[in-house]
Amino acid sequence: MDIRIKGKRDGVLAAEILRRQFGVPVVYLTAHADEATISVREDRPYGYLLKPVKAAELRSCIEVAFSSAR
């Protein structure tokens, strides 16, 4: 989930809804590495990836998130 998305809801709120309603594990994707962005922990993300992301990094992070969520 990208932390900063356009619209009424940001990625943090959207991730919280997905986690609460559907039990989806969340990995944040962001181009911003500042402390305020990286310190977002309210919805217990399974990780953070900084853009640009390589396919292997994305896949391994998603695999860890799903195996940890079980």
N, CA, C, O and CB atoms as a CASP TS submission, in Angstrom:
PFRMAT TS
TARGET T0000
AUTHOR 0000-0000-0000
METHOD Language model
MODEL 1
PARENT N/A
ATOM      1  N   MET     1       0.853  -1.173   0.000  1.00  0.00           N
ATOM      2  CA  MET     1       0.000   0.000   0.000  1.00  0.00           C
ATOM      3  C   MET     1       0.890   1.223   0.000  1.00  0.00           C
ATOM      4  O   MET     1       1.771   1.367   0.847  1.00  0.00           O
ATOM      5  CB  MET     1      -0.966   0.005   1.216  1.00  0.00           C
ATOM      6  N   ASP     2       0.653   2.100  -0.953  1.00  0.00           N
ATOM      7  CA  ASP     2       1.385   3.359  -0.970  1.00  0.00           C
ATOM      8  C   ASP     2       0.846   4.224   0.167  1.00  0.00           C
ATOM      9  O   ASP     2      -0.369   4.354   0.317  1.00  0.00           O
ATOM     10  CB  ASP     2       1.249   4.087  -2.359  1.00  0.00           C
ATOM     11  N   ILE     3       1.717   4.806   0.958  1.00  0.00           N
ATOM     12  CA  ILE     3       1.298   5.621   2.095  1.00  0.00           C
ATOM     13  C   ILE     3       0.577   6.883   1.634  1.00  0.00           C
ATOM     14  O   ILE     3      -0.437   7.274   2.212  1.00  0.00           O
ATOM     15  CB  ILE     3       2.504   5.992   2.956  1.00  0.00           C
ATOM     16  N   ARG     4       1.098   7.505   0.610  1.00  0.00           N
ATOM     17  CA  ARG     4       0.511   8.763   0.125  1.00  0.00           C
ATOM     18  C   ARG     4      -0.218   8.497  -1.183  1.00  0.00           C
ATOM     19  O   ARG     4       0.400   8.309  -2.230  1.00  0.00           O
ATOM     20  CB  ARG     4       1.606   9.862  -0.068  1.00  0.00           C
ATOM     21  N   ILE     5      -1.549   8.485  -1.103  1.00  0.00           N
ATOM     22  CA  ILE     5      -2.366   8.302  -2.297  1.00  0.00           C
ATOM     23  C   ILE     5      -3.346   9.468  -2.396  1.00  0.00           C
ATOM     24  O   ILE     5      -3.676  10.099  -1.392  1.00  0.00           O
ATOM     25  CB  ILE     5      -3.123   6.933  -2.262  1.00  0.00           C
ATOM     26  N   LYS     6      -3.802   9.744  -3.598  1.00  0.00           N
ATOM     27  CA  LYS     6      -4.751  10.834  -3.810  1.00  0.00           C
ATOM     28  C   LYS     6      -6.136  10.416  -3.352  1.00  0.00           C
ATOM     29  O   LYS     6      -6.489   9.237  -3.379  1.00  0.00           O
ATOM     30  CB  LYS     6      -4.781  11.255  -5.289  1.00  0.00           C
ATOM     31  N   GLY     7      -6.897  11.381  -2.940  1.00  0.00           N
ATOM     32  CA  GLY     7      -8.269  11.113  -2.554  1.00  0.00           C
ATOM     33  C   GLY     7      -8.532  11.479  -1.111  1.00  0.00           C
ATOM     34  O   GLY     7      -7.680  12.054  -0.435  1.00  0.00           O
ATOM     35  N   LYS     8      -9.710  11.144  -0.652  1.00  0.00           N
ATOM     36  CA  LYS     8     -10.117  11.482   0.712  1.00  0.00           C
ATOM     37  C   LYS     8      -9.374  10.651   1.753  1.00  0.00           C
ATOM     38  O   LYS     8      -9.151  11.112   2.873  1.00  0.00           O
ATOM     39  CB  LYS     8     -11.616  11.286   0.874  1.00  0.00           C
ATOM     40  N   ARG     9      -8.992   9.436   1.390  1.00  0.00           N
ATOM     41  CA  ARG     9      -8.269   8.550   2.309  1.00  0.00           C
ATOM     42  C   ARG     9      -6.823   8.431   1.865  1.00  0.00           C
ATOM     43  O   ARG     9      -6.534   8.313   0.674  1.00  0.00           O
ATOM     44  CB  ARG     9      -8.934   7.149   2.375  1.00  0.00           C
ATOM     45  N   ASP    10      -5.913   8.463   2.838  1.00  0.00           N
ATOM     46  CA  ASP    10      -4.528   8.189   2.491  1.00  0.00           C
ATOM     47  C   ASP    10      -4.295   6.680   2.583  1.00  0.00           C
ATOM     48  O   ASP    10      -5.197   5.929   2.954  1.00  0.00           O
ATOM     49  CB  ASP    10      -3.547   8.971   3.424  1.00  0.00           C
ATOM     50  N   GLY    11      -3.111   6.254   2.253  1.00  0.00           N
ATOM     51  CA  GLY    11      -2.810   4.828   2.260  1.00  0.00           C
ATOM     52  C   GLY    11      -2.876   4.203   3.638  1.00  0.00           C
ATOM     53  O   GLY    11      -3.198   3.022   3.767  1.00  0.00           O
ATOM     54  N   VAL    12      -2.579   4.972   4.663  1.00  0.00           N
ATOM     55  CA  VAL    12      -2.627   4.459   6.034  1.00  0.00           C
ATOM     56  C   VAL    12      -4.059   4.093   6.406  1.00  0.00           C
ATOM     57  O   VAL    12      -4.300   3.020   6.960  1.00  0.00           O
ATOM     58  CB  VAL    12      -2.060   5.499   7.029  1.00  0.00           C
ATOM     59  N   LEU    13      -4.999   4.963   6.111  1.00  0.00           N
ATOM     60  CA  LEU    13      -6.402   4.688   6.414  1.00  0.00           C
ATOM     61  C   LEU    13      -6.929   3.532   5.567  1.00  0.00           C
ATOM     62  O   LEU    13      -7.641   2.664   6.072  1.00  0.00           O
ATOM     63  CB  LEU    13      -7.255   5.941   6.182  1.00  0.00           C
ATOM     64  N   ALA    14      -6.584   3.521   4.298  1.00  0.00           N
ATOM     65  CA  ALA    14      -7.016   2.427   3.423  1.00  0.00           C
ATOM     66  C   ALA    14      -6.457   1.088   3.921  1.00  0.00           C
ATOM     67  O   ALA    14      -7.165   0.081   3.920  1.00  0.00           O
ATOM     68  CB  ALA    14      -6.563   2.689   1.963  1.00  0.00           C
ATOM     69  N   ALA    15      -5.200   1.078   4.342  1.00  0.00           N
ATOM     70  CA  ALA    15      -4.587  -0.139   4.861  1.00  0.00           C
ATOM     71  C   ALA    15      -5.271  -0.604   6.145  1.00  0.00           C
ATOM     72  O   ALA    15      -5.469  -1.801   6.351  1.00  0.00           O
ATOM     73  CB  ALA    15      -3.099   0.086   5.113  1.00  0.00           C
ATOM     74  N   GLU    16      -5.625   0.340   6.995  1.00  0.00           N
ATOM     75  CA  GLU    16      -6.313   0.002   8.243  1.00  0.00           C
ATOM     76  C   GLU    16      -7.666  -0.651   7.949  1.00  0.00           C
ATOM     77  O   GLU    16      -8.041  -1.628   8.598  1.00  0.00           O
ATOM     78  CB  GLU    16      -6.506   1.265   9.115  1.00  0.00           C
ATOM     79  N   ILE    17      -8.385  -0.119   6.985  1.00  0.00           N
ATOM     80  CA  ILE    17      -9.683  -0.684   6.603  1.00  0.00           C
ATOM     81  C   ILE    17      -9.503  -2.099   6.063  1.00  0.00           C
ATOM     82  O   ILE    17     -10.243  -3.006   6.444  1.00  0.00           O
ATOM     83  CB  ILE    17     -10.381   0.209   5.548  1.00  0.00           C
ATOM     84  N   LEU    18      -8.531  -2.295   5.184  1.00  0.00           N
ATOM     85  CA  LEU    18      -8.270  -3.627   4.622  1.00  0.00           C
ATOM     86  C   LEU    18      -7.887  -4.633   5.708  1.00  0.00           C
ATOM     87  O   LEU    18      -8.349  -5.774   5.702  1.00  0.00           O
ATOM     88  CB  LEU    18      -7.157  -3.551   3.571  1.00  0.00           C
ATOM     89  N   ARG    19      -7.047  -4.199   6.626  1.00  0.00           N
ATOM     90  CA  ARG    19      -6.619  -5.089   7.711  1.00  0.00           C
ATOM     91  C   ARG    19      -7.787  -5.456   8.623  1.00  0.00           C
ATOM     92  O   ARG    19      -7.979  -6.623   8.966  1.00  0.00           O
ATOM     93  CB  ARG    19      -5.504  -4.431   8.532  1.00  0.00           C
ATOM     94  N   ARG    20      -8.563  -4.443   9.011  1.00  0.00           N
ATOM     95  CA  ARG    20      -9.661  -4.670   9.950  1.00  0.00           C
ATOM     96  C   ARG    20     -10.789  -5.501   9.334  1.00  0.00           C
ATOM     97  O   ARG    20     -11.286  -6.432   9.968  1.00  0.00           O
ATOM     98  CB  ARG    20     -10.210  -3.338  10.435  1.00  0.00           C
ATOM     99  N   GLN    21     -11.197  -5.173   8.107  1.00  0.00           N
ATOM    100  CA  GLN    21     -12.343  -5.832   7.491  1.00  0.00           C
ATOM    101  C   GLN    21     -12.012  -7.171   6.847  1.00  0.00           C
ATOM    102  O   GLN    21     -12.845  -8.076   6.817  1.00  0.00           O
ATOM    103  CB  GLN    21     -12.939  -4.934   6.468  1.00  0.00           C
ATOM    104  N   PHE    22     -10.784  -7.293   6.329  1.00  0.00           N
ATOM    105  CA  PHE    22     -10.462  -8.494   5.548  1.00  0.00           C
ATOM    106  C   PHE    22      -9.244  -9.260   6.047  1.00  0.00           C
ATOM    107  O   PHE    22      -8.925 -10.318   5.504  1.00  0.00           O
ATOM    108  CB  PHE    22     -10.240  -8.115   4.127  1.00  0.00           C
ATOM    109  N   GLY    23      -8.554  -8.753   7.070  1.00  0.00           N
ATOM    110  CA  GLY    23      -7.386  -9.427   7.596  1.00  0.00           C
ATOM    111  C   GLY    23      -6.193  -9.431   6.657  1.00  0.00           C
ATOM    112  O   GLY    23      -5.349 -10.325   6.728  1.00  0.00           O
ATOM    113  N   VAL    24      -6.115  -8.439   5.776  1.00  0.00           N
ATOM    114  CA  VAL    24      -5.042  -8.369   4.785  1.00  0.00           C
ATOM    115  C   VAL    24      -3.772  -7.829   5.440  1.00  0.00           C
ATOM    116  O   VAL    24      -3.810  -6.757   6.044  1.00  0.00           O
ATOM    117  CB  VAL    24      -5.459  -7.479   3.581  1.00  0.00           C
ATOM    118  N   PRO    25      -2.649  -8.543   5.337  1.00  0.00           N
ATOM    119  CA  PRO    25      -1.389  -7.994   5.852  1.00  0.00           C
ATOM    120  C   PRO    25      -0.923  -6.853   4.953  1.00  0.00           C
ATOM    121  O   PRO    25      -1.063  -6.922   3.732  1.00  0.00           O
ATOM    122  CB  PRO    25      -0.295  -9.100   5.944  1.00  0.00           C
ATOM    123  N   VAL    26      -0.371  -5.809   5.557  1.00  0.00           N
ATOM    124  CA  VAL    26      -0.006  -4.612   4.811  1.00  0.00           C
ATOM    125  C   VAL    26       1.510  -4.426   4.788  1.00  0.00           C
ATOM    126  O   VAL    26       2.184  -4.527   5.813  1.00  0.00           O
ATOM    127  CB  VAL    26      -0.683  -3.379   5.417  1.00  0.00           C
ATOM    128  N   VAL    27       2.017  -4.155   3.606  1.00  0.00           N
ATOM    129  CA  VAL    27       3.394  -3.718   3.401  1.00  0.00           C
ATOM    130  C   VAL    27       3.300  -2.337   2.769  1.00  0.00           C
ATOM    131  O   VAL    27       2.645  -2.162   1.742  1.00  0.00           O
ATOM    132  CB  VAL    27       4.224  -4.735   2.494  1.00  0.00           C
ATOM    133  N   TYR    28       3.951  -1.361   3.380  1.00  0.00           N
ATOM    134  CA  TYR    28       3.911  -0.012   2.832  1.00  0.00           C
ATOM    135  C   TYR    28       4.958   0.173   1.745  1.00  0.00           C
ATOM    136  O   TYR    28       6.070  -0.349   1.822  1.00  0.00           O
ATOM    137  CB  TYR    28       4.118   1.015   3.935  1.00  0.00           C
ATOM    138  N   LEU    29       4.571   0.920   0.751  1.00  0.00           N
ATOM    139  CA  LEU    29       5.429   1.294  -0.359  1.00  0.00           C
ATOM    140  C   LEU    29       5.443   2.813  -0.386  1.00  0.00           C
ATOM    141  O   LEU    29       4.384   3.441  -0.404  1.00  0.00           O
ATOM    142  CB  LEU    29       4.932   0.682  -1.731  1.00  0.00           C
ATOM    143  N   THR    30       6.631   3.410  -0.389  1.00  0.00           N
ATOM    144  CA  THR    30       6.704   4.863  -0.362  1.00  0.00           C
ATOM    145  C   THR    30       7.983   5.362  -1.008  1.00  0.00           C
ATOM    146  O   THR    30       8.995   4.661  -1.031  1.00  0.00           O
ATOM    147  CB  THR    30       6.609   5.371   1.065  1.00  0.00           C
ATOM    148  N   ALA    31       7.933   6.559  -1.525  1.00  0.00           N
ATOM    149  CA  ALA    31       9.115   7.216  -2.060  1.00  0.00           C
ATOM    150  C   ALA    31       9.725   8.139  -1.022  1.00  0.00           C
ATOM    151  O   ALA    31      10.761   8.758  -1.266  1.00  0.00           O
ATOM    152  CB  ALA    31       8.771   7.995  -3.326  1.00  0.00           C
ATOM    153  N   HIS    32       9.090   8.233   0.129  1.00  0.00           N
ATOM    154  CA  HIS    32       9.509   9.169   1.166  1.00  0.00           C
ATOM    155  C   HIS    32      10.141   8.413   2.335  1.00  0.00           C
ATOM    156  O   HIS    32       9.500   7.553   2.938  1.00  0.00           O
ATOM    157  CB  HIS    32       8.311  10.013   1.653  1.00  0.00           C
ATOM    158  N   ALA    33      11.384   8.727   2.650  1.00  0.00           N
ATOM    159  CA  ALA    33      12.100   8.022   3.715  1.00  0.00           C
ATOM    160  C   ALA    33      12.276   8.890   4.960  1.00  0.00           C
ATOM    161  O   ALA    33      13.097   8.571   5.821  1.00  0.00           O
ATOM    162  CB  ALA    33      13.462   7.561   3.211  1.00  0.00           C
ATOM    163  N   ASP    34      11.524   9.973   5.065  1.00  0.00           N
ATOM    164  CA  ASP    34      11.643  10.828   6.240  1.00  0.00           C
ATOM    165  C   ASP    34      11.059  10.131   7.460  1.00  0.00           C
ATOM    166  O   ASP    34      10.262   9.201   7.331  1.00  0.00           O
ATOM    167  CB  ASP    34      10.942  12.174   6.005  1.00  0.00           C
ATOM    168  N   GLU    35      11.452  10.579   8.625  1.00  0.00           N
ATOM    169  CA  GLU    35      11.052   9.938   9.888  1.00  0.00           C
ATOM    170  C   GLU    35       9.532   9.906  10.067  1.00  0.00           C
ATOM    171  O   GLU    35       8.990   8.901  10.526  1.00  0.00           O
ATOM    172  CB  GLU    35      11.689  10.668  11.068  1.00  0.00           C
ATOM    173  N   ALA    36       8.845  10.980   9.714  1.00  0.00           N
ATOM    174  CA  ALA    36       7.393  11.030   9.885  1.00  0.00           C
ATOM    175  C   ALA    36       6.689   9.968   9.049  1.00  0.00           C
ATOM    176  O   ALA    36       5.712   9.370   9.500  1.00  0.00           O
ATOM    177  CB  ALA    36       6.867  12.410   9.516  1.00  0.00           C
ATOM    178  N   THR    37       7.173   9.732   7.843  1.00  0.00           N
ATOM    179  CA  THR    37       6.552   8.727   6.976  1.00  0.00           C
ATOM    180  C   THR    37       6.866   7.326   7.450  1.00  0.00           C
ATOM    181  O   THR    37       5.967   6.491   7.542  1.00  0.00           O
ATOM    182  CB  THR    37       7.016   8.900   5.535  1.00  0.00           C
ATOM    183  N   ILE    38       8.117   7.052   7.752  1.00  0.00           N
ATOM    184  CA  ILE    38       8.539   5.705   8.142  1.00  0.00           C
ATOM    185  C   ILE    38       8.020   5.323   9.531  1.00  0.00           C
ATOM    186  O   ILE    38       7.915   4.137   9.844  1.00  0.00           O
ATOM    187  CB  ILE    38      10.062   5.604   8.112  1.00  0.00           C
ATOM    188  N   SER    39       7.701   6.302  10.354  1.00  0.00           N
ATOM    189  CA  SER    39       7.247   5.993  11.714  1.00  0.00           C
ATOM    190  C   SER    39       5.757   5.642  11.792  1.00  0.00           C
ATOM    191  O   SER    39       5.240   5.426  12.888  1.00  0.00           O
ATOM    192  CB  SER    39       7.530   7.166  12.621  1.00  0.00           C
ATOM    193  N   VAL    40       5.064   5.581  10.662  1.00  0.00           N
ATOM    194  CA  VAL    40       3.649   5.216  10.659  1.00  0.00           C
ATOM    195  C   VAL    40       3.531   3.755  11.086  1.00  0.00           C
ATOM    196  O   VAL    40       3.965   2.851  10.373  1.00  0.00           O
ATOM    197  CB  VAL    40       3.002   5.446   9.247  1.00  0.00           C
ATOM    198  N   ARG    41       2.936   3.538  12.261  1.00  0.00           N
ATOM    199  CA  ARG    41       2.842   2.173  12.788  1.00  0.00           C
ATOM    200  C   ARG    41       1.463   1.850  13.360  1.00  0.00           C
ATOM    201  O   ARG    41       1.284   0.787  13.954  1.00  0.00           O
ATOM    202  CB  ARG    41       3.890   1.964  13.857  1.00  0.00           C
ATOM    203  N   GLU    42       0.504   2.727  13.200  1.00  0.00           N
ATOM    204  CA  GLU    42      -0.802   2.525  13.826  1.00  0.00           C
ATOM    205  C   GLU    42      -1.471   1.230  13.401  1.00  0.00           C
ATOM    206  O   GLU    42      -2.164   0.599  14.200  1.00  0.00           O
ATOM    207  CB  GLU    42      -1.705   3.677  13.504  1.00  0.00           C
ATOM    208  N   ASP    43      -1.274   0.831  12.170  1.00  0.00           N
ATOM    209  CA  ASP    43      -1.991  -0.342  11.666  1.00  0.00           C
ATOM    210  C   ASP    43      -1.099  -1.574  11.551  1.00  0.00           C
ATOM    211  O   ASP    43      -1.443  -2.525  10.850  1.00  0.00           O
ATOM    212  CB  ASP    43      -2.596  -0.033  10.317  1.00  0.00           C
ATOM    213  N   ARG    44       0.029  -1.564  12.227  1.00  0.00           N
ATOM    214  CA  ARG    44       0.943  -2.716  12.290  1.00  0.00           C
ATOM    215  C   ARG    44       1.343  -3.236  10.911  1.00  0.00           C
ATOM    216  O   ARG    44       1.004  -4.365  10.555  1.00  0.00           O
ATOM    217  CB  ARG    44       0.301  -3.838  13.079  1.00  0.00           C
ATOM    218  N   PRO    45       2.056  -2.429  10.138  1.00  0.00           N
ATOM    219  CA  PRO    45       2.498  -2.914   8.826  1.00  0.00           C
ATOM    220  C   PRO    45       3.531  -4.027   8.977  1.00  0.00           C
ATOM    221  O   PRO    45       4.227  -4.105   9.989  1.00  0.00           O
ATOM    222  CB  PRO    45       3.084  -1.759   7.994  1.00  0.00           C
ATOM    223  N   TYR    46       3.623  -4.876   7.977  1.00  0.00           N
ATOM    224  CA  TYR    46       4.591  -5.966   7.976  1.00  0.00           C
ATOM    225  C   TYR    46       5.916  -5.535   7.368  1.00  0.00           C
ATOM    226  O   TYR    46       6.859  -6.325   7.322  1.00  0.00           O
ATOM    227  CB  TYR    46       4.038  -7.160   7.220  1.00  0.00           C
ATOM    228  N   GLY    47       6.000  -4.300   6.903  1.00  0.00           N
ATOM    229  CA  GLY    47       7.252  -3.800   6.371  1.00  0.00           C
ATOM    230  C   GLY    47       7.066  -2.533   5.573  1.00  0.00           C
ATOM    231  O   GLY    47       5.948  -2.076   5.336  1.00  0.00           O
ATOM    232  N   TYR    48       8.193  -1.976   5.165  1.00  0.00           N
ATOM    233  CA  TYR    48       8.239  -0.782   4.339  1.00  0.00           C
ATOM    234  C   TYR    48       9.186  -1.043   3.178  1.00  0.00           C
ATOM    235  O   TYR    48      10.246  -1.641   3.364  1.00  0.00           O
ATOM    236  CB  TYR    48       8.687   0.463   5.163  1.00  0.00           C
ATOM    237  N   LEU    49       8.822  -0.611   2.008  1.00  0.00           N
ATOM    238  CA  LEU    49       9.696  -0.667   0.847  1.00  0.00           C
ATOM    239  C   LEU    49       9.794   0.727   0.270  1.00  0.00           C
ATOM    240  O   LEU    49       8.792   1.433   0.152  1.00  0.00           O
ATOM    241  CB  LEU    49       9.178  -1.681  -0.213  1.00  0.00           C
ATOM    242  N   LEU    50      11.001   1.122  -0.089  1.00  0.00           N
ATOM    243  CA  LEU    50      11.201   2.438  -0.685  1.00  0.00           C
ATOM    244  C   LEU    50      11.240   2.320  -2.202  1.00  0.00           C
ATOM    245  O   LEU    50      11.896   1.436  -2.753  1.00  0.00           O
ATOM    246  CB  LEU    50      12.498   3.085  -0.160  1.00  0.00           C
ATOM    247  N   LYS    51      10.525   3.228  -2.870  1.00  0.00           N
ATOM    248  CA  LYS    51      10.514   3.261  -4.330  1.00  0.00           C
ATOM    249  C   LYS    51      11.841   3.810  -4.827  1.00  0.00           C
ATOM    250  O   LYS    51      12.427   4.658  -4.153  1.00  0.00           O
ATOM    251  CB  LYS    51       9.334   4.115  -4.861  1.00  0.00           C
ATOM    252  N   PRO    52      12.324   3.383  -5.935  1.00  0.00           N
ATOM    253  CA  PRO    52      11.784   2.320  -6.787  1.00  0.00           C
ATOM    254  C   PRO    52      12.089   0.949  -6.179  1.00  0.00           C
ATOM    255  O   PRO    52      13.153   0.739  -5.595  1.00  0.00           O
ATOM    256  CB  PRO    52      12.369   2.419  -8.220  1.00  0.00           C
ATOM    257  N   VAL    53      11.168   0.048  -6.320  1.00  0.00           N
ATOM    258  CA  VAL    53      11.277  -1.286  -5.727  1.00  0.00           C
ATOM    259  C   VAL    53      11.613  -2.306  -6.805  1.00  0.00           C
ATOM    260  O   VAL    53      11.042  -2.293  -7.896  1.00  0.00           O
ATOM    261  CB  VAL    53       9.967  -1.678  -5.004  1.00  0.00           C
ATOM    262  N   LYS    54      12.526  -3.166  -6.487  1.00  0.00           N
ATOM    263  CA  LYS    54      12.858  -4.265  -7.402  1.00  0.00           C
ATOM    264  C   LYS    54      11.867  -5.399  -7.165  1.00  0.00           C
ATOM    265  O   LYS    54      11.400  -5.596  -6.043  1.00  0.00           O
ATOM    266  CB  LYS    54      14.339  -4.760  -7.195  1.00  0.00           C
ATOM    267  N   ALA    55      11.551  -6.133  -8.207  1.00  0.00           N
ATOM    268  CA  ALA    55      10.555  -7.207  -8.134  1.00  0.00           C
ATOM    269  C   ALA    55      10.906  -8.227  -7.062  1.00  0.00           C
ATOM    270  O   ALA    55      10.021  -8.689  -6.343  1.00  0.00           O
ATOM    271  CB  ALA    55      10.426  -7.903  -9.483  1.00  0.00           C
ATOM    272  N   ALA    56      12.167  -8.584  -6.941  1.00  0.00           N
ATOM    273  CA  ALA    56      12.580  -9.582  -5.942  1.00  0.00           C
ATOM    274  C   ALA    56      12.354  -9.078  -4.521  1.00  0.00           C
ATOM    275  O   ALA    56      11.961  -9.852  -3.648  1.00  0.00           O
ATOM    276  CB  ALA    56      14.056  -9.947  -6.133  1.00  0.00           C
ATOM    277  N   GLU    57      12.594  -7.799  -4.279  1.00  0.00           N
ATOM    278  CA  GLU    57      12.356  -7.220  -2.952  1.00  0.00           C
ATOM    279  C   GLU    57      10.869  -7.240  -2.616  1.00  0.00           C
ATOM    280  O   GLU    57      10.477  -7.599  -1.506  1.00  0.00           O
ATOM    281  CB  GLU    57      12.896  -5.777  -2.885  1.00  0.00           C
ATOM    282  N   LEU    58      10.051  -6.852  -3.585  1.00  0.00           N
ATOM    283  CA  LEU    58       8.604  -6.834  -3.384  1.00  0.00           C
ATOM    284  C   LEU    58       8.089  -8.240  -3.094  1.00  0.00           C
ATOM    285  O   LEU    58       7.322  -8.446  -2.154  1.00  0.00           O
ATOM    286  CB  LEU    58       7.893  -6.250  -4.617  1.00  0.00           C
ATOM    287  N   ARG    59       8.509  -9.186  -3.893  1.00  0.00           N
ATOM    288  CA  ARG    59       8.047 -10.567  -3.712  1.00  0.00           C
ATOM    289  C   ARG    59       8.452 -11.117  -2.345  1.00  0.00           C
ATOM    290  O   ARG    59       7.630 -11.727  -1.661  1.00  0.00           O
ATOM    291  CB  ARG    59       8.607 -11.465  -4.822  1.00  0.00           C
ATOM    292  N   SER    60       9.686 -10.915  -1.944  1.00  0.00           N
ATOM    293  CA  SER    60      10.120 -11.459  -0.658  1.00  0.00           C
ATOM    294  C   SER    60       9.391 -10.800   0.502  1.00  0.00           C
ATOM    295  O   SER    60       9.054 -11.471   1.478  1.00  0.00           O
ATOM    296  CB  SER    60      11.622 -11.285  -0.490  1.00  0.00           C
ATOM    297  N   CYS    61       9.146  -9.510   0.414  1.00  0.00           N
ATOM    298  CA  CYS    61       8.435  -8.815   1.484  1.00  0.00           C
ATOM    299  C   CYS    61       6.984  -9.292   1.578  1.00  0.00           C
ATOM    300  O   CYS    61       6.459  -9.470   2.677  1.00  0.00           O
ATOM    301  CB  CYS    61       8.481  -7.297   1.255  1.00  0.00           C
ATOM    302  N   ILE    62       6.346  -9.495   0.445  1.00  0.00           N
ATOM    303  CA  ILE    62       4.963  -9.993   0.430  1.00  0.00           C
ATOM    304  C   ILE    62       4.906 -11.420   0.982  1.00  0.00           C
ATOM    305  O   ILE    62       3.992 -11.751   1.737  1.00  0.00           O
ATOM    306  CB  ILE    62       4.381  -9.951  -1.011  1.00  0.00           C
ATOM    307  N   GLU    63       5.855 -12.250   0.619  1.00  0.00           N
ATOM    308  CA  GLU    63       5.885 -13.632   1.133  1.00  0.00           C
ATOM    309  C   GLU    63       6.051 -13.648   2.648  1.00  0.00           C
ATOM    310  O   GLU    63       5.383 -14.418   3.338  1.00  0.00           O
ATOM    311  CB  GLU    63       7.028 -14.432   0.473  1.00  0.00           C
ATOM    312  N   VAL    64       6.927 -12.812   3.164  1.00  0.00           N
ATOM    313  CA  VAL    64       7.121 -12.729   4.634  1.00  0.00           C
ATOM    314  C   VAL    64       5.852 -12.237   5.299  1.00  0.00           C
ATOM    315  O   VAL    64       5.454 -12.770   6.335  1.00  0.00           O
ATOM    316  CB  VAL    64       8.307 -11.787   4.993  1.00  0.00           C
ATOM    317  N   ALA    65       5.203 -11.223   4.725  1.00  0.00           N
ATOM    318  CA  ALA    65       3.979 -10.686   5.317  1.00  0.00           C
ATOM    319  C   ALA    65       2.893 -11.748   5.383  1.00  0.00           C
ATOM    320  O   ALA    65       2.231 -11.891   6.411  1.00  0.00           O
ATOM    321  CB  ALA    65       3.483  -9.480   4.520  1.00  0.00           C
ATOM    322  N   PHE    66       2.699 -12.500   4.295  1.00  0.00           N
ATOM    323  CA  PHE    66       1.660 -13.533   4.312  1.00  0.00           C
ATOM    324  C   PHE    66       1.990 -14.678   5.253  1.00  0.00           C
ATOM    325  O   PHE    66       1.098 -15.203   5.918  1.00  0.00           O
ATOM    326  CB  PHE    66       1.445 -14.074   2.922  1.00  0.00           C
ATOM    327  N   SER    67       3.246 -15.072   5.322  1.00  0.00           N
ATOM    328  CA  SER    67       3.596 -16.166   6.235  1.00  0.00           C
ATOM    329  C   SER    67       3.524 -15.729   7.682  1.00  0.00           C
ATOM    330  O   SER    67       3.212 -16.540   8.554  1.00  0.00           O
ATOM    331  CB  SER    67       4.989 -16.690   5.928  1.00  0.00           C
ATOM    332  N   SER    68       3.807 -14.464   7.960  1.00  0.00           N
ATOM    333  CA  SER    68       3.728 -13.941   9.334  1.00  0.00           C
ATOM    334  C   SER    68       2.292 -13.714   9.777  1.00  0.00           C
ATOM    335  O   SER    68       1.989 -13.777  10.968  1.00  0.00           O
ATOM    336  CB  SER    68       4.506 -12.639   9.448  1.00  0.00           C
ATOM    337  N   ALA    69       1.417 -13.451   8.831  1.00  0.00           N
ATOM    338  CA  ALA    69       0.016 -13.145   9.153  1.00  0.00           C
ATOM    339  C   ALA    69      -0.797 -14.386   9.505  1.00  0.00           C
ATOM    340  O   ALA    69      -1.894 -14.270  10.051  1.00  0.00           O
ATOM    341  CB  ALA    69      -0.635 -12.434   7.988  1.00  0.00           C
ATOM    342  N   ARG    70      -0.289 -15.536   9.209  1.00  0.00           N
ATOM    343  CA  ARG    70      -1.052 -16.772   9.464  1.00  0.00           C
ATOM    344  C   ARG    70      -1.126 -17.124  10.904  1.00  0.00           C
ATOM    345  O   ARG    70      -1.734 -18.133  11.263  1.00  0.00           O
ATOM    346  CB  ARG    70      -0.461 -17.914   8.727  1.00  0.00           C
TER
END
